[in-house]
């Protein structure tokens, strides 16, 4: 970053001096939209969770607690009944009721809606009375409430009045009034929004719940360049930044007035293989070597996950053997074991699979989505070279990378996953089940994997209410996935935020900033 850039940023930040109880927050990405159903991105939903609310919410330890619903129970195999909180009003003063819940769920399930996938487990929302709503599922669903914290509730009357009855979707250039303005029930309300530059929130004095923090105003700025973001923190022009590049953590820890928050994250980073008959990128004599389980296992034995943890991730990760980590329901440490790093065994498996000289392969990888994602992929190349696999690392910005995966044009790729329902069924349903768009199964399965026994297990997990039987089914599915080696988990990621020492903030493992929990000195 040039000195001129620093001065320009400083001037912009200083243009509107903050009060003692104004939090100045910078992140590496912007909020995609103010429409709570217009984008399913983790950061956008977590930001909007300070303005809008769901029926339920997460406590600091990620346990589920009441929000707009005060209670819920399963009244029939496919029906969950929610009792709604009384006395709640939207920020325009209109009352909250069951009609708003039913409207919001129908709105979020609309065509071309960014958050549609989250609502797949809900077939219908039925209004029983003003304070009761029933959610009907296509099949019995023991964890439906776990997935509702990010299903944010809008005012039906407001949405219809401002012409936003249908959800917007920036990804498809579909916008309306809800893209740029908001009317939730949460602890903060939006007072101004300039996309890509500044979003200002102020405390909602009419909020129904207890005020825990001290901030009355929030100035949020997206600062994509790591160096610029950290310079703003060091100079005192912002109070809180996220994420912090791993290589900068030691320097920030040694800087007076700055506190670095580190902790485990829910996200797991892994490699995926397309196992169809055609190798989409590479050269292996007309065959797809990745269709052979022995080749996929060989790659697993060739990758030194501990070296990636210590050298690339600076120790801020834990080697993984599962697609979900600690903090996710269904996790068991006994199943979370990686293939042993054993290049000799890897070479033997390639010989056994009739690839004694190896082959050429391309690894597609984002370079702006996960912590050190590009560096992880580049570290893998020399590891595979030792067993004869000539790897080309294709680094791409996320805007190009994810559409390429969705077109099924990649043979070998890197992904990260954070279970939105905080349950192992989430990655199993979306990553390991055969693709079934009508039932929102296998949505992110870019591998071509379709094992009937695994499909049956995943569907059984989704309907099993008994915790012990459910865990046994999850462990069985995990064992089958490990044996088939269609995915190769690398590590469970860690979080790093930094803030000025006048800030007191709670860091949740899901990387969510809850503004109501922040105190300023």
Short mmCIF file of C-alpha atoms in Angstrom, two decimals:
data_model
loop_
_atom_site.label_atom_id
_atom_site.label_comp_id
_atom_site.label_asym_id
_atom_site.label_seq_id
_atom_site.Cartn_x
_atom_site.Cartn_y
_atom_site.Cartn_z
CA UNK A 1 0.00 0.00 0.00
CA UNK A 2 1.33 3.43 -0.92
CA UNK A 3 1.57 6.32 1.52
CA UNK A 4 -0.91 8.19 -0.69
CA UNK A 5 -3.43 5.37 -0.30
CA UNK A 6 -3.05 5.42 3.48
CA UNK A 7 -3.61 9.19 3.55
CA UNK A 8 -6.66 8.90 1.31
CA UNK A 9 -8.17 6.25 3.55
CA UNK A 10 -7.42 8.30 6.65
CA UNK A 11 -9.11 11.34 5.13
CA UNK A 12 -12.20 9.33 4.25
CA UNK A 13 -12.45 7.81 7.70
CA UNK A 14 -11.87 11.13 9.43
CA UNK A 15 -14.53 12.91 7.39
CA UNK A 16 -17.21 12.05 9.97
CA UNK A 17 -15.68 11.94 13.48
CA UNK A 18 -17.00 9.09 15.60
CA UNK A 19 -18.52 9.57 19.04
CA UNK A 20 -17.20 7.69 22.05
CA UNK A 21 -19.83 4.97 21.52
CA UNK A 22 -19.41 4.60 17.76
CA UNK A 23 -17.84 1.36 16.57
CA UNK A 24 -15.80 1.68 13.37
CA UNK A 25 -15.65 -1.77 11.83
CA UNK A 26 -13.82 -2.90 8.68
CA UNK A 27 -13.98 -6.27 6.97
CA UNK A 28 -12.41 -7.76 3.87
CA UNK A 29 -15.71 -7.89 2.01
CA UNK A 30 -18.85 -5.81 1.74
CA UNK A 31 -22.41 -6.72 2.60
CA UNK A 32 -23.80 -7.97 -0.71
CA UNK A 33 -27.29 -6.58 -0.13
CA UNK A 34 -29.58 -5.38 2.65
CA UNK A 35 -32.24 -7.83 1.48
CA UNK A 36 -32.20 -10.69 4.02
CA UNK A 37 -33.33 -13.18 1.37
CA UNK A 38 -31.21 -11.87 -1.49
CA UNK A 39 -27.89 -13.52 -0.68
CA UNK A 40 -26.92 -16.64 1.26
CA UNK A 41 -23.32 -15.56 1.88
CA UNK A 42 -22.15 -16.10 5.43
CA UNK A 43 -20.92 -12.56 5.99
CA UNK A 44 -23.99 -10.86 4.52
CA UNK A 45 -26.39 -12.95 6.61
CA UNK A 46 -24.36 -12.46 9.78
CA UNK A 47 -24.25 -8.68 9.26
CA UNK A 48 -27.98 -8.50 8.58
CA UNK A 49 -28.62 -10.57 11.70
CA UNK A 50 -27.96 -7.36 13.63
CA UNK A 51 -30.84 -5.64 11.82
CA UNK A 52 -33.27 -8.48 11.15
CA UNK A 53 -33.93 -11.50 13.37
CA UNK A 54 -34.91 -15.12 12.97
CA UNK A 55 -37.24 -17.25 15.03
CA UNK A 56 -34.15 -18.52 16.86
CA UNK A 57 -30.59 -17.27 17.37
CA UNK A 58 -27.20 -18.47 18.61
CA UNK A 59 -25.69 -17.88 22.05
CA UNK A 60 -21.94 -17.21 22.44
CA UNK A 61 -21.35 -20.98 22.74
CA UNK A 62 -23.47 -21.50 19.57
CA UNK A 63 -26.30 -23.18 21.45
CA UNK A 64 -29.78 -22.38 20.19
CA UNK A 65 -31.92 -19.86 22.07
CA UNK A 66 -35.26 -18.13 21.50
CA UNK A 67 -35.50 -14.97 19.42
CA UNK A 68 -38.74 -14.05 17.65
CA UNK A 69 -40.09 -17.42 18.77
CA UNK A 70 -40.29 -18.12 22.50
CA UNK A 71 -40.72 -21.86 22.09
CA UNK A 72 -41.05 -24.67 19.56
CA UNK A 73 -41.97 -28.34 19.48
CA UNK A 74 -42.49 -31.15 17.04
CA UNK A 75 -46.27 -31.74 17.06
CA UNK A 76 -46.34 -34.30 14.22
CA UNK A 77 -43.63 -36.16 12.29
CA UNK A 78 -43.51 -33.42 9.66
CA UNK A 79 -44.78 -30.42 11.62
CA UNK A 80 -42.91 -28.03 13.93
CA UNK A 81 -45.02 -25.49 15.86
CA UNK A 82 -43.49 -22.17 16.94
CA UNK A 83 -44.94 -19.83 19.55
CA UNK A 84 -44.11 -16.24 18.67
CA UNK A 85 -42.98 -13.45 20.98
CA UNK A 86 -45.52 -10.80 21.89
CA UNK A 87 -44.87 -7.08 21.88
CA UNK A 88 -42.31 -7.09 19.06
CA UNK A 89 -42.42 -4.28 16.51
CA UNK A 90 -40.54 -3.65 13.31
CA UNK A 91 -38.36 -0.58 13.08
CA UNK A 92 -41.14 1.32 11.29
CA UNK A 93 -43.41 0.70 14.31
CA UNK A 94 -45.62 -1.98 12.75
CA UNK A 95 -46.35 -5.09 14.87
CA UNK A 96 -44.74 -8.48 14.24
CA UNK A 97 -47.05 -11.47 13.69
CA UNK A 98 -47.26 -14.97 12.25
CA UNK A 99 -48.22 -13.46 8.88
CA UNK A 100 -44.73 -11.96 8.64
CA UNK A 101 -43.13 -15.35 9.29
CA UNK A 102 -45.19 -17.11 6.63
CA UNK A 103 -44.55 -14.28 4.17
CA UNK A 104 -40.79 -14.28 4.80
CA UNK A 105 -40.45 -18.01 4.31
CA UNK A 106 -42.46 -17.94 1.08
CA UNK A 107 -40.41 -14.94 -0.11
CA UNK A 108 -37.11 -16.66 0.64
CA UNK A 109 -38.23 -19.76 -1.28
CA UNK A 110 -38.94 -17.80 -4.47
CA UNK A 111 -37.27 -18.51 -7.78
CA UNK A 112 -33.75 -17.14 -8.28
CA UNK A 113 -33.53 -16.18 -4.61
CA UNK A 114 -30.05 -16.16 -3.08
CA UNK A 115 -31.17 -17.73 0.22
CA UNK A 116 -33.48 -20.33 -1.34
CA UNK A 117 -31.32 -23.33 -0.45
CA UNK A 118 -31.67 -22.68 3.27
CA UNK A 119 -35.45 -23.14 3.02
CA UNK A 120 -35.37 -26.49 1.21
CA UNK A 121 -36.37 -28.38 4.40
CA UNK A 122 -39.62 -26.36 4.61
CA UNK A 123 -42.54 -27.27 2.37
CA UNK A 124 -45.04 -24.83 3.86
CA UNK A 125 -45.44 -22.22 6.59
CA UNK A 126 -48.97 -22.24 8.07
CA UNK A 127 -50.44 -19.45 10.18
CA UNK A 128 -52.38 -20.92 13.11
CA UNK A 129 -53.08 -17.58 14.78
CA UNK A 130 -51.31 -14.26 15.26
CA UNK A 131 -48.83 -15.81 17.71
CA UNK A 132 -48.47 -19.33 16.31
CA UNK A 133 -46.96 -20.62 13.09
CA UNK A 134 -46.39 -24.18 11.90
CA UNK A 135 -43.58 -25.20 9.57
CA UNK A 136 -44.31 -28.30 7.53
CA UNK A 137 -41.38 -30.32 6.20
CA UNK A 138 -41.35 -32.72 3.22
CA UNK A 139 -40.10 -35.48 5.55
CA UNK A 140 -39.51 -35.75 9.30
CA UNK A 141 -36.76 -33.28 10.22
CA UNK A 142 -35.23 -33.51 13.71
CA UNK A 143 -32.98 -30.47 13.30
CA UNK A 144 -35.22 -27.97 11.53
CA UNK A 145 -34.90 -25.32 14.28
CA UNK A 146 -31.09 -25.50 13.99
CA UNK A 147 -31.25 -24.09 10.49
CA UNK A 148 -33.57 -21.18 11.20
CA UNK A 149 -31.23 -18.64 12.82
CA UNK A 150 -30.32 -17.22 9.39
CA UNK A 151 -33.88 -17.25 8.07
CA UNK A 152 -34.54 -13.59 8.79
CA UNK A 153 -38.05 -12.23 9.14
CA UNK A 154 -39.36 -9.22 7.19
CA UNK A 155 -42.50 -7.15 7.60
CA UNK A 156 -45.02 -8.23 4.99
CA UNK A 157 -46.77 -4.85 5.07
CA UNK A 158 -43.52 -2.92 4.59
CA UNK A 159 -42.24 -5.17 1.80
CA UNK A 160 -45.48 -4.85 -0.13
CA UNK A 161 -45.64 -1.09 0.45
CA UNK A 162 -42.12 -0.44 -0.91
CA UNK A 163 -42.40 -2.85 -3.84
CA UNK A 164 -40.18 -5.56 -2.35
CA UNK A 165 -42.67 -8.41 -2.00
CA UNK A 166 -40.35 -10.57 -4.10
CA UNK A 167 -36.77 -11.03 -2.97
CA UNK A 168 -33.98 -9.29 -4.79
CA UNK A 169 -30.87 -11.10 -5.98
CA UNK A 170 -27.77 -9.04 -6.86
CA UNK A 171 -26.21 -12.08 -8.52
CA UNK A 172 -28.95 -11.90 -11.16
CA UNK A 173 -29.15 -8.08 -11.26
CA UNK A 174 -32.56 -8.20 -9.58
CA UNK A 175 -32.91 -5.28 -7.17
CA UNK A 176 -35.69 -3.47 -5.30
CA UNK A 177 -36.11 -1.19 -2.30
CA UNK A 178 -35.01 -3.94 0.11
CA UNK A 179 -31.60 -4.04 -1.58
CA UNK A 180 -30.78 -0.57 -0.25
CA UNK A 181 -33.01 -0.13 2.83
CA UNK A 182 -34.07 -2.32 5.74
CA UNK A 183 -36.88 -2.69 8.27
CA UNK A 184 -36.18 -5.43 10.78
CA UNK A 185 -36.90 -6.15 14.43
CA UNK A 186 -33.27 -6.38 15.54
CA UNK A 187 -31.09 -4.31 17.88
CA UNK A 188 -29.75 -2.03 15.13
CA UNK A 189 -31.30 -0.21 12.19
CA UNK A 190 -29.73 1.04 8.96
CA UNK A 191 -29.56 4.82 8.57
CA UNK A 192 -27.46 5.02 5.41
CA UNK A 193 -25.96 2.71 2.84
CA UNK A 194 -23.39 3.39 0.13
CA UNK A 195 -22.51 0.00 -1.34
CA UNK A 196 -18.80 -0.65 -1.48
CA UNK A 197 -17.98 2.25 0.82
CA UNK A 198 -20.01 2.79 4.01
CA UNK A 199 -23.02 1.38 5.84
CA UNK A 200 -24.15 3.13 9.02
CA UNK A 201 -26.26 1.51 11.73
CA UNK A 202 -27.72 3.02 14.91
CA UNK A 203 -29.18 1.30 17.94
CA UNK A 204 -32.87 0.46 17.74
CA UNK A 205 -34.30 1.89 20.97
CA UNK A 206 -37.58 0.01 20.41
CA UNK A 207 -35.89 -3.42 20.40
CA UNK A 208 -37.71 -5.97 22.54
CA UNK A 209 -34.61 -7.54 24.16
CA UNK A 210 -32.01 -6.41 26.71
CA UNK A 211 -29.24 -4.08 25.60
CA UNK A 212 -25.95 -5.76 26.55
CA UNK A 213 -23.27 -3.70 24.83
CA UNK A 214 -22.58 0.01 24.86
CA UNK A 215 -22.36 1.01 21.21
CA UNK A 216 -25.01 3.33 19.80
CA UNK A 217 -23.70 3.65 16.25
CA UNK A 218 -21.74 1.46 13.82
CA UNK A 219 -19.78 2.65 10.80
CA UNK A 220 -19.01 -0.35 8.63
CA UNK A 221 -16.50 -0.11 5.77
CA UNK A 222 -15.37 -2.85 3.40
CA UNK A 223 -11.58 -2.63 3.00
CA UNK A 224 -10.54 -5.47 0.74
CA UNK A 225 -6.77 -4.94 0.83
CA UNK A 226 -5.28 -6.57 3.91
CA UNK A 227 -2.51 -4.01 4.27
CA UNK A 228 -4.92 -1.08 4.04
CA UNK A 229 -7.31 -2.63 6.54
CA UNK A 230 -4.55 -3.28 9.09
CA UNK A 231 -3.08 0.19 8.56
CA UNK A 232 -6.46 1.69 9.43
CA UNK A 233 -6.52 -0.35 12.65
CA UNK A 234 -2.96 0.57 13.60
CA UNK A 235 -3.63 4.28 13.11
CA UNK A 236 -6.79 4.14 15.23
CA UNK A 237 -9.10 5.02 12.34
CA UNK A 238 -11.06 1.79 12.77
CA UNK A 239 -11.73 -0.19 15.94
CA UNK A 240 -12.34 -3.74 14.70
CA UNK A 241 -11.06 -5.63 11.65
CA UNK A 242 -11.63 -9.09 10.24
CA UNK A 243 -10.02 -11.23 9.03
CA UNK A 244 -6.40 -10.84 10.07
CA UNK A 245 -3.85 -12.47 7.72
CA UNK A 246 -1.95 -15.14 9.62
CA UNK A 247 1.45 -13.70 8.79
CA UNK A 248 0.46 -10.38 10.42
CA UNK A 249 -0.65 -11.82 13.76
CA UNK A 250 2.78 -11.66 15.51
CA UNK A 251 3.30 -8.04 14.45
CA UNK A 252 -0.15 -6.99 15.61
CA UNK A 253 0.29 -8.74 18.95
CA UNK A 254 3.42 -6.68 19.51
CA UNK A 255 1.66 -3.40 18.66
CA UNK A 256 0.56 -1.34 21.69
CA UNK A 257 -3.16 -0.69 21.81
CA UNK A 258 -4.13 -3.65 19.60
CA UNK A 259 -5.63 -6.97 20.71
CA UNK A 260 -5.70 -10.07 18.47
CA UNK A 261 -8.54 -12.54 18.98
CA UNK A 262 -7.83 -16.11 17.85
CA UNK A 263 -10.05 -19.14 18.11
CA UNK A 264 -11.31 -22.29 16.39
CA UNK A 265 -13.65 -21.88 13.43
CA UNK A 266 -16.45 -24.09 12.18
CA UNK A 267 -15.02 -24.10 8.65
CA UNK A 268 -13.20 -27.15 7.26
CA UNK A 269 -10.93 -26.90 4.20
CA UNK A 270 -10.77 -29.90 1.86
CA UNK A 271 -9.95 -31.12 -1.64
CA UNK A 272 -12.50 -32.64 -3.99
CA UNK A 273 -12.08 -34.99 -6.97
CA UNK A 274 -14.33 -35.36 -10.00
CA UNK A 275 -14.60 -39.13 -10.44
CA UNK A 276 -16.34 -39.33 -13.83
CA UNK A 277 -14.75 -41.12 -16.80
CA UNK A 278 -13.27 -37.94 -18.33
CA UNK A 279 -10.36 -35.98 -16.88
CA UNK A 280 -11.47 -32.39 -17.45
CA UNK A 281 -8.05 -30.78 -16.91
CA UNK A 282 -4.78 -32.66 -17.26
CA UNK A 283 -3.29 -35.51 -19.26
CA UNK A 284 -3.38 -39.17 -18.30
CA UNK A 285 -3.56 -41.13 -21.52
CA UNK A 286 -7.25 -40.57 -22.19
CA UNK A 287 -8.40 -41.83 -18.80
CA UNK A 288 -9.41 -40.08 -15.61
CA UNK A 289 -7.05 -41.40 -12.94
CA UNK A 290 -9.18 -39.73 -10.26
CA UNK A 291 -11.95 -42.24 -11.02
CA UNK A 292 -9.74 -44.85 -9.32
CA UNK A 293 -10.06 -44.90 -5.53
CA UNK A 294 -6.42 -45.98 -5.24
CA UNK A 295 -5.25 -42.80 -6.95
CA UNK A 296 -7.34 -40.62 -4.66
CA UNK A 297 -5.96 -42.46 -1.64
CA UNK A 298 -2.45 -42.02 -3.00
CA UNK A 299 -2.95 -38.26 -3.11
CA UNK A 300 -4.15 -38.40 0.48
CA UNK A 301 -0.99 -40.19 1.60
CA UNK A 302 1.20 -37.76 -0.38
CA UNK A 303 -0.07 -34.58 1.29
CA UNK A 304 1.68 -33.53 4.48
CA UNK A 305 -1.18 -31.81 6.34
CA UNK A 306 1.04 -31.08 9.33
CA UNK A 307 3.47 -29.15 7.12
CA UNK A 308 0.55 -27.14 5.73
CA UNK A 309 -0.63 -26.44 9.28
CA UNK A 310 2.75 -25.24 10.54
CA UNK A 311 4.20 -23.52 7.46
CA UNK A 312 1.22 -22.22 5.51
CA UNK A 313 -1.32 -21.75 8.30
CA UNK A 314 1.21 -20.59 10.92
CA UNK A 315 -0.23 -23.15 13.33
CA UNK A 316 -3.74 -21.66 13.07
CA UNK A 317 -5.46 -24.87 11.93
CA UNK A 318 -6.01 -28.47 13.00
CA UNK A 319 -5.46 -31.36 10.52
CA UNK A 320 -8.83 -32.86 9.60
CA UNK A 321 -10.26 -36.19 8.57
CA UNK A 322 -13.92 -35.13 8.49
CA UNK A 323 -15.84 -32.53 6.49
CA UNK A 324 -17.08 -31.07 9.79
CA UNK A 325 -15.19 -30.20 12.93
CA UNK A 326 -15.60 -29.70 16.68
CA UNK A 327 -18.61 -27.55 17.48
CA UNK A 328 -20.75 -29.27 14.84
CA UNK A 329 -23.34 -31.77 16.08
CA UNK A 330 -22.35 -35.23 14.87
CA UNK A 331 -18.62 -34.67 15.32
CA UNK A 332 -16.63 -37.48 16.94
CA UNK A 333 -12.88 -37.21 17.44
CA UNK A 334 -12.42 -40.91 16.69
CA UNK A 335 -13.65 -40.38 13.11
CA UNK A 336 -11.61 -37.21 12.59
CA UNK A 337 -8.39 -38.82 11.38
CA UNK A 338 -6.46 -38.09 8.21
CA UNK A 339 -4.59 -40.56 5.98
CA UNK A 340 -1.07 -41.07 7.30
CA UNK A 341 1.54 -39.02 5.44
CA UNK A 342 3.38 -41.81 3.60
CA UNK A 343 4.84 -40.97 0.14
CA UNK A 344 6.12 -44.53 -0.30
CA UNK A 345 2.62 -45.91 0.20
CA UNK A 346 1.31 -43.25 -2.20
CA UNK A 347 3.74 -44.30 -4.93
CA UNK A 348 2.84 -47.96 -4.42
CA UNK A 349 -0.86 -47.16 -4.85
CA UNK A 350 -0.15 -45.34 -8.12
CA UNK A 351 1.78 -48.35 -9.41
CA UNK A 352 -1.08 -50.61 -8.38
CA UNK A 353 -3.49 -48.36 -10.27
CA UNK A 354 -1.30 -48.56 -13.42
CA UNK A 355 0.13 -45.03 -13.15
CA UNK A 356 3.78 -45.81 -12.32
CA UNK A 357 4.98 -42.65 -14.09
CA UNK A 358 2.26 -40.48 -12.64
CA UNK A 359 0.23 -38.05 -14.76
CA UNK A 360 -0.53 -34.35 -15.28
CA UNK A 361 -3.34 -32.74 -13.31
CA UNK A 362 -4.75 -29.25 -12.65
CA UNK A 363 -5.82 -28.10 -9.20
CA UNK A 364 -8.38 -25.27 -9.30
CA UNK A 365 -8.22 -23.01 -6.29
CA UNK A 366 -9.67 -19.66 -5.18
CA UNK A 367 -7.18 -17.03 -4.11
CA UNK A 368 -9.52 -14.70 -2.21
CA UNK A 369 -12.04 -16.88 -0.36
CA UNK A 370 -10.43 -18.88 2.46
CA UNK A 371 -7.50 -18.16 4.76
CA UNK A 372 -4.31 -18.61 2.68
CA UNK A 373 -6.24 -20.60 0.08
CA UNK A 374 -3.81 -19.95 -2.76
CA UNK A 375 -0.80 -20.74 -0.60
CA UNK A 376 -2.36 -24.05 0.46
CA UNK A 377 -2.77 -25.14 -3.14
CA UNK A 378 0.74 -24.04 -4.07
CA UNK A 379 2.14 -26.03 -1.14
CA UNK A 380 0.42 -29.18 -2.40
CA UNK A 381 2.13 -29.07 -5.82
CA UNK A 382 5.65 -30.15 -4.68
CA UNK A 383 4.13 -32.79 -2.39
CA UNK A 384 2.40 -34.46 -5.34
CA UNK A 385 5.47 -34.02 -7.54
CA UNK A 386 7.31 -36.43 -5.22
CA UNK A 387 4.97 -39.23 -6.33
CA UNK A 388 4.99 -38.31 -10.02
CA UNK A 389 1.85 -36.19 -10.26
CA UNK A 390 2.68 -33.07 -12.25
CA UNK A 391 0.34 -30.50 -10.78
CA UNK A 392 -0.63 -27.18 -12.33
CA UNK A 393 -2.17 -24.84 -9.75
CA UNK A 394 -4.87 -22.65 -11.29
CA UNK A 395 -5.54 -19.74 -8.92
CA UNK A 396 -8.74 -17.77 -9.58
CA UNK A 397 -10.76 -15.02 -7.90
CA UNK A 398 -13.92 -16.32 -6.29
CA UNK A 399 -16.10 -14.52 -8.85
CA UNK A 400 -14.71 -16.85 -11.54
CA UNK A 401 -13.94 -19.87 -9.39
CA UNK A 402 -17.36 -20.82 -8.05
CA UNK A 403 -19.19 -20.49 -11.39
CA UNK A 404 -16.57 -22.83 -12.88
CA UNK A 405 -17.29 -25.42 -10.18
CA UNK A 406 -21.02 -25.01 -10.71
CA UNK A 407 -20.54 -25.77 -14.42
CA UNK A 408 -18.79 -29.03 -13.39
CA UNK A 409 -15.65 -28.03 -15.28
CA UNK A 410 -13.08 -28.92 -12.62
CA UNK A 411 -11.44 -32.29 -11.95
CA UNK A 412 -9.57 -31.35 -8.77
CA UNK A 413 -10.54 -28.43 -6.53
CA UNK A 414 -10.31 -26.86 -3.08
CA UNK A 415 -13.37 -25.95 -1.02
CA UNK A 416 -14.21 -24.81 2.48
CA UNK A 417 -17.38 -25.69 4.36
CA UNK A 418 -19.11 -24.28 7.41
CA UNK A 419 -22.25 -26.15 8.46
CA UNK A 420 -25.03 -23.55 8.48
CA UNK A 421 -27.20 -25.79 10.65
CA UNK A 422 -24.25 -26.57 12.97
CA UNK A 423 -24.97 -30.22 12.23
CA UNK A 424 -23.10 -32.87 10.21
CA UNK A 425 -26.17 -33.55 8.10
CA UNK A 426 -25.62 -30.20 6.37
CA UNK A 427 -22.34 -31.08 4.60
CA UNK A 428 -23.47 -34.67 4.07
CA UNK A 429 -26.71 -33.55 2.40
CA UNK A 430 -25.10 -30.92 0.18
CA UNK A 431 -21.67 -32.43 -0.57
CA UNK A 432 -21.99 -36.21 -0.43
CA UNK A 433 -25.52 -37.04 -1.59
CA UNK A 434 -26.10 -37.53 -5.32
CA UNK A 435 -27.24 -34.36 -7.06
CA UNK A 436 -31.02 -34.02 -6.83
CA UNK A 437 -32.06 -30.40 -7.53
CA UNK A 438 -35.75 -31.01 -6.88
CA UNK A 439 -34.99 -31.98 -3.27
CA UNK A 440 -32.01 -29.62 -2.83
CA UNK A 441 -29.70 -32.59 -2.29
CA UNK A 442 -26.11 -32.70 -3.53
CA UNK A 443 -26.22 -29.02 -4.46
CA UNK A 444 -22.46 -28.64 -3.96
CA UNK A 445 -21.54 -32.15 -5.09
CA UNK A 446 -19.18 -31.35 -7.96
CA UNK A 447 -17.54 -34.78 -7.83
CA UNK A 448 -20.03 -37.02 -9.64
CA UNK A 449 -20.16 -39.17 -6.50
CA UNK A 450 -23.35 -41.25 -6.29
CA UNK A 451 -23.19 -44.20 -3.92
CA UNK A 452 -26.69 -45.52 -3.16
CA UNK A 453 -25.76 -46.75 0.32
CA UNK A 454 -24.48 -43.29 1.25
CA UNK A 455 -27.56 -41.60 -0.22
CA UNK A 456 -29.81 -43.83 1.88
CA UNK A 457 -27.76 -43.15 5.01
CA UNK A 458 -27.88 -39.39 4.51
CA UNK A 459 -31.64 -39.42 4.04
CA UNK A 460 -32.03 -41.60 7.14
CA UNK A 461 -29.89 -39.17 9.18
CA UNK A 462 -32.17 -36.36 8.06
CA UNK A 463 -35.22 -38.09 9.55
CA UNK A 464 -33.79 -39.74 12.69
CA UNK A 465 -34.85 -38.13 15.98
CA UNK A 466 -33.06 -40.52 18.37
CA UNK A 467 -29.62 -38.96 19.14
CA UNK A 468 -27.74 -42.24 19.61
CA UNK A 469 -29.11 -43.85 16.44
CA UNK A 470 -28.51 -40.63 14.53
CA UNK A 471 -24.87 -40.44 15.64
CA UNK A 472 -24.32 -44.06 14.61
CA UNK A 473 -25.66 -43.28 11.13
CA UNK A 474 -23.41 -40.20 10.85
CA UNK A 475 -20.35 -42.23 11.85
CA UNK A 476 -21.27 -44.91 9.31
CA UNK A 477 -21.57 -42.32 6.53
CA UNK A 478 -18.25 -40.75 7.56
CA UNK A 479 -16.53 -44.14 7.36
CA UNK A 480 -17.89 -44.76 3.86
CA UNK A 481 -16.75 -41.33 2.67
CA UNK A 482 -13.29 -41.95 4.08
CA UNK A 483 -13.08 -45.31 2.30
CA UNK A 484 -14.21 -43.82 -1.02
CA UNK A 485 -11.84 -40.81 -0.68
CA UNK A 486 -13.92 -38.56 -2.91
CA UNK A 487 -13.10 -35.69 -0.57
CA UNK A 488 -9.79 -35.19 1.18
CA UNK A 489 -10.14 -33.00 4.30
CA UNK A 490 -7.04 -30.91 5.01
CA UNK A 491 -7.72 -28.93 8.18
CA UNK A 492 -10.24 -27.22 10.40
CA UNK A 493 -9.62 -23.50 10.01
CA UNK A 494 -9.04 -20.98 12.82
CA UNK A 495 -10.30 -17.41 13.18
CA UNK A 496 -8.33 -14.22 13.70
CA UNK A 497 -9.82 -10.79 14.38
CA UNK A 498 -8.09 -7.71 15.76
CA UNK A 499 -9.39 -4.66 17.61
CA UNK A 500 -8.29 -1.59 19.51
CA UNK A 501 -7.96 -2.17 23.23
CA UNK A 502 -10.97 0.05 23.93
CA UNK A 503 -13.18 -2.65 22.40
CA UNK A 504 -14.63 -5.69 24.15
CA UNK A 505 -16.05 -8.18 21.65
CA UNK A 506 -17.22 -11.81 21.75
CA UNK A 507 -15.73 -13.99 19.00
CA UNK A 508 -18.01 -16.83 17.93
CA UNK A 509 -16.65 -19.88 16.14
CA UNK A 510 -18.96 -19.21 13.19
CA UNK A 511 -17.19 -15.88 12.49
CA UNK A 512 -20.29 -13.82 13.33
CA UNK A 513 -20.05 -10.34 14.87
CA UNK A 514 -22.95 -9.70 17.26
CA UNK A 515 -23.02 -5.94 17.72
CA UNK A 516 -25.21 -6.10 20.82
CA UNK A 517 -22.39 -7.88 22.65
CA UNK A 518 -19.75 -5.21 21.98
CA UNK A 519 -18.67 -2.71 24.63
CA UNK A 520 -16.46 0.33 24.10
CA UNK A 521 -14.35 1.96 26.81
#
